[in-house]
One Martini backbone bead per residue (centre of mass of N, CA, C, O) as a GRO file, in nm:
protein
  176
    1UNK     BB    1   0.056   0.064  -0.019
    2UNK     BB    2   0.301   0.254  -0.004
    3UNK     BB    3   0.371   0.241  -0.306
    4UNK     BB    4   0.114   0.378  -0.405
    5UNK     BB    5   0.167   0.652  -0.261
    6UNK     BB    6   0.430   0.711  -0.408
    7UNK     BB    7   0.319   0.709  -0.694
    8UNK     BB    8   0.099   0.925  -0.652
    9UNK     BB    9   0.293   1.147  -0.554
   10UNK     BB   10   0.470   1.155  -0.809
   11UNK     BB   11   0.240   1.220  -1.003
   12UNK     BB   12   0.152   1.485  -0.870
   13UNK     BB   13   0.428   1.627  -0.904
   14UNK     BB   14   0.439   1.610  -1.209
   15UNK     BB   15   0.181   1.767  -1.270
   16UNK     BB   16   0.263   2.021  -1.116
   17UNK     BB   17   0.524   2.073  -1.273
   18UNK     BB   18   0.392   2.105  -1.553
   19UNK     BB   19   0.211   2.339  -1.479
   20UNK     BB   20   0.431   2.537  -1.393
   21UNK     BB   21   0.587   2.527  -1.661
   22UNK     BB   22   0.347   2.639  -1.838
   23UNK     BB   23   0.358   2.934  -1.725
   24UNK     BB   24   0.639   2.987  -1.908
   25UNK     BB   25   0.488   2.962  -2.152
   26UNK     BB   26   0.373   3.074  -2.432
   27UNK     BB   27   0.061   3.227  -2.567
   28UNK     BB   28   0.241   3.298  -2.819
   29UNK     BB   29   0.305   3.255  -3.172
   30UNK     BB   30   0.584   3.246  -3.412
   31UNK     BB   31   0.577   3.152  -3.750
   32UNK     BB   32   0.870   3.113  -3.972
   33UNK     BB   33   0.951   3.131  -4.327
   34UNK     BB   34   1.220   3.128  -4.576
   35UNK     BB   35   1.285   3.217  -4.934
   36UNK     BB   36   1.503   3.220  -5.203
   37UNK     BB   37   1.390   3.334  -5.513
   38UNK     BB   38   1.367   3.277  -5.873
   39UNK     BB   39   1.199   3.575  -5.873
   40UNK     BB   40   0.983   3.817  -5.900
   41UNK     BB   41   0.778   3.983  -5.689
   42UNK     BB   42   0.527   4.014  -5.883
   43UNK     BB   43   0.493   3.712  -5.943
   44UNK     BB   44   0.463   3.602  -5.654
   45UNK     BB   45   0.242   3.788  -5.557
   46UNK     BB   46   0.020   3.694  -5.758
   47UNK     BB   47   0.016   3.398  -5.659
   48UNK     BB   48  -0.093   3.483  -5.369
   49UNK     BB   49  -0.323   3.703  -5.427
   50UNK     BB   50  -0.445   3.467  -5.589
   51UNK     BB   51  -0.646   3.239  -5.445
   52UNK     BB   52  -0.661   3.005  -5.667
   53UNK     BB   53  -0.344   2.945  -5.672
   54UNK     BB   54  -0.313   2.772  -5.409
   55UNK     BB   55  -0.357   2.491  -5.543
   56UNK     BB   56  -0.051   2.476  -5.655
   57UNK     BB   57   0.113   2.530  -5.344
   58UNK     BB   58  -0.038   2.438  -5.112
   59UNK     BB   59   0.011   2.201  -4.869
   60UNK     BB   60  -0.298   2.136  -4.814
   61UNK     BB   61  -0.376   2.065  -5.104
   62UNK     BB   62  -0.177   1.823  -5.123
   63UNK     BB   63  -0.305   1.648  -4.889
   64UNK     BB   64  -0.614   1.734  -5.025
   65UNK     BB   65  -0.744   1.741  -5.338
   66UNK     BB   66  -1.061   1.669  -5.234
   67UNK     BB   67  -1.127   1.918  -5.115
   68UNK     BB   68  -1.354   2.154  -5.021
   69UNK     BB   69  -1.411   2.456  -5.217
   70UNK     BB   70  -1.490   2.806  -5.138
   71UNK     BB   71  -1.529   3.098  -5.305
   72UNK     BB   72  -1.528   3.412  -5.321
   73UNK     BB   73  -1.595   3.693  -5.503
   74UNK     BB   74  -1.303   3.758  -5.460
   75UNK     BB   75  -0.974   3.681  -5.607
   76UNK     BB   76  -0.815   3.950  -5.513
   77UNK     BB   77  -0.698   4.083  -5.256
   78UNK     BB   78  -0.868   4.252  -5.053
   79UNK     BB   79  -1.127   4.005  -4.968
   80UNK     BB   80  -1.016   3.756  -5.043
   81UNK     BB   81  -1.158   3.413  -5.047
   82UNK     BB   82  -1.177   3.097  -4.853
   83UNK     BB   83  -1.305   2.766  -4.809
   84UNK     BB   84  -1.269   2.454  -4.618
   85UNK     BB   85  -1.311   2.083  -4.654
   86UNK     BB   86  -1.197   1.795  -4.470
   87UNK     BB   87  -1.143   1.454  -4.382
   88UNK     BB   88  -0.873   1.539  -4.297
   89UNK     BB   89  -0.736   1.614  -3.997
   90UNK     BB   90  -0.474   1.790  -4.100
   91UNK     BB   91  -0.688   1.997  -4.244
   92UNK     BB   92  -0.989   2.023  -4.226
   93UNK     BB   93  -1.142   2.335  -4.135
   94UNK     BB   94  -1.197   2.665  -4.303
   95UNK     BB   95  -1.065   3.007  -4.335
   96UNK     BB   96  -0.968   3.269  -4.578
   97UNK     BB   97  -0.837   3.613  -4.566
   98UNK     BB   98  -0.759   3.903  -4.721
   99UNK     BB   99  -0.668   4.208  -4.543
  100UNK     BB  100  -0.390   4.270  -4.701
  101UNK     BB  101  -0.253   4.455  -5.004
  102UNK     BB  102   0.084   4.512  -5.104
  103UNK     BB  103   0.234   4.550  -5.375
  104UNK     BB  104   0.523   4.346  -5.370
  105UNK     BB  105   0.535   4.317  -5.026
  106UNK     BB  106   0.230   4.249  -4.884
  107UNK     BB  107   0.039   3.992  -4.697
  108UNK     BB  108  -0.265   3.958  -4.521
  109UNK     BB  109  -0.417   3.722  -4.285
  110UNK     BB  110  -0.719   3.540  -4.207
  111UNK     BB  111  -0.737   3.246  -4.000
  112UNK     BB  112  -0.983   2.981  -3.971
  113UNK     BB  113  -0.979   2.666  -3.776
  114UNK     BB  114  -1.216   2.666  -3.587
  115UNK     BB  115  -1.144   2.462  -3.340
  116UNK     BB  116  -0.843   2.605  -3.320
  117UNK     BB  117  -0.885   2.879  -3.443
  118UNK     BB  118  -0.726   3.184  -3.487
  119UNK     BB  119  -0.514   3.365  -3.729
  120UNK     BB  120  -0.217   3.527  -3.843
  121UNK     BB  121  -0.106   3.601  -4.165
  122UNK     BB  122   0.196   3.617  -4.390
  123UNK     BB  123   0.362   3.805  -4.657
  124UNK     BB  124   0.696   3.865  -4.773
  125UNK     BB  125   0.857   4.086  -5.023
  126UNK     BB  126   1.214   4.079  -5.105
  127UNK     BB  127   1.445   4.215  -5.274
  128UNK     BB  128   1.748   4.022  -5.418
  129UNK     BB  129   1.818   4.122  -5.684
  130UNK     BB  130   1.725   3.841  -5.886
  131UNK     BB  131   1.561   3.802  -5.625
  132UNK     BB  132   1.333   3.664  -5.363
  133UNK     BB  133   1.228   3.720  -5.040
  134UNK     BB  134   1.017   3.484  -4.881
  135UNK     BB  135   0.777   3.530  -4.619
  136UNK     BB  136   0.617   3.296  -4.399
  137UNK     BB  137   0.356   3.367  -4.160
  138UNK     BB  138   0.246   3.313  -3.805
  139UNK     BB  139   0.001   3.410  -3.561
  140UNK     BB  140  -0.059   3.255  -3.236
  141UNK     BB  141  -0.319   3.207  -3.004
  142UNK     BB  142  -0.311   2.966  -2.729
  143UNK     BB  143  -0.311   3.053  -2.448
  144UNK     BB  144  -0.336   2.906  -2.101
  145UNK     BB  145  -0.351   2.621  -2.165
  146UNK     BB  146  -0.135   2.372  -2.102
  147UNK     BB  147  -0.181   2.182  -2.348
  148UNK     BB  148  -0.150   2.404  -2.566
  149UNK     BB  149   0.135   2.489  -2.486
  150UNK     BB  150   0.270   2.216  -2.543
  151UNK     BB  151   0.181   2.207  -2.838
  152UNK     BB  152   0.337   2.470  -2.917
  153UNK     BB  153   0.622   2.335  -2.922
  154UNK     BB  154   0.539   2.184  -3.214
  155UNK     BB  155   0.427   2.392  -3.424
  156UNK     BB  156   0.681   2.490  -3.565
  157UNK     BB  157   0.747   2.219  -3.691
  158UNK     BB  158   0.480   2.153  -3.834
  159UNK     BB  159   0.423   2.425  -3.987
  160UNK     BB  160   0.706   2.481  -4.097
  161UNK     BB  161   0.709   2.241  -4.292
  162UNK     BB  162   0.472   2.343  -4.462
  163UNK     BB  163   0.598   2.612  -4.545
  164UNK     BB  164   0.840   2.495  -4.694
  165UNK     BB  165   0.681   2.341  -4.905
  166UNK     BB  166   0.519   2.586  -5.010
  167UNK     BB  167   0.760   2.761  -5.103
  168UNK     BB  168   0.865   2.561  -5.316
  169UNK     BB  169   0.599   2.553  -5.480
  170UNK     BB  170   0.587   2.857  -5.532
  171UNK     BB  171   0.843   2.870  -5.698
  172UNK     BB  172   0.747   2.683  -5.921
  173UNK     BB  173   0.488   2.849  -5.997
  174UNK     BB  174   0.663   3.118  -6.066
  175UNK     BB  175   0.813   2.987  -6.328
  176UNK     BB  176   0.562   2.935  -6.531
   0.00000   0.00000   0.00000
């Protein structure tokens, strides 16, 4: 019986320790990846700013080509939007809207992942000689829940890998 109390006590200390540790984890995340592309900023910008083009390079479109997509009335620039629904858990359902579009420089996005919440995304386009440095980023508010904070430790790796794949596909699409 004493062994059981020791095990329960150790388990309680572990849970308490993890909870206290989670208090020091950030409640907001910034995930960002960049790629130096062999293409002009205006070409890459148009590829991102035109919402239907995302089917060619978005990593999530590649994960589920059969997902249902509904486009908004506007096809490019601020106000352009689409929503998606997938049976694949790692794609899920959500919506995306371009909230700001500064030609050849910057695109801001509002992304709603429904059950997972909303985030702000962005693309920056910086000329670098005959190339363009494209940065794809996302800012996510994960809140104070300890489980979400621990999950946040892995989000940079998970989403960052998708961003890297997407940037390489975007570069390919911009060369066509």
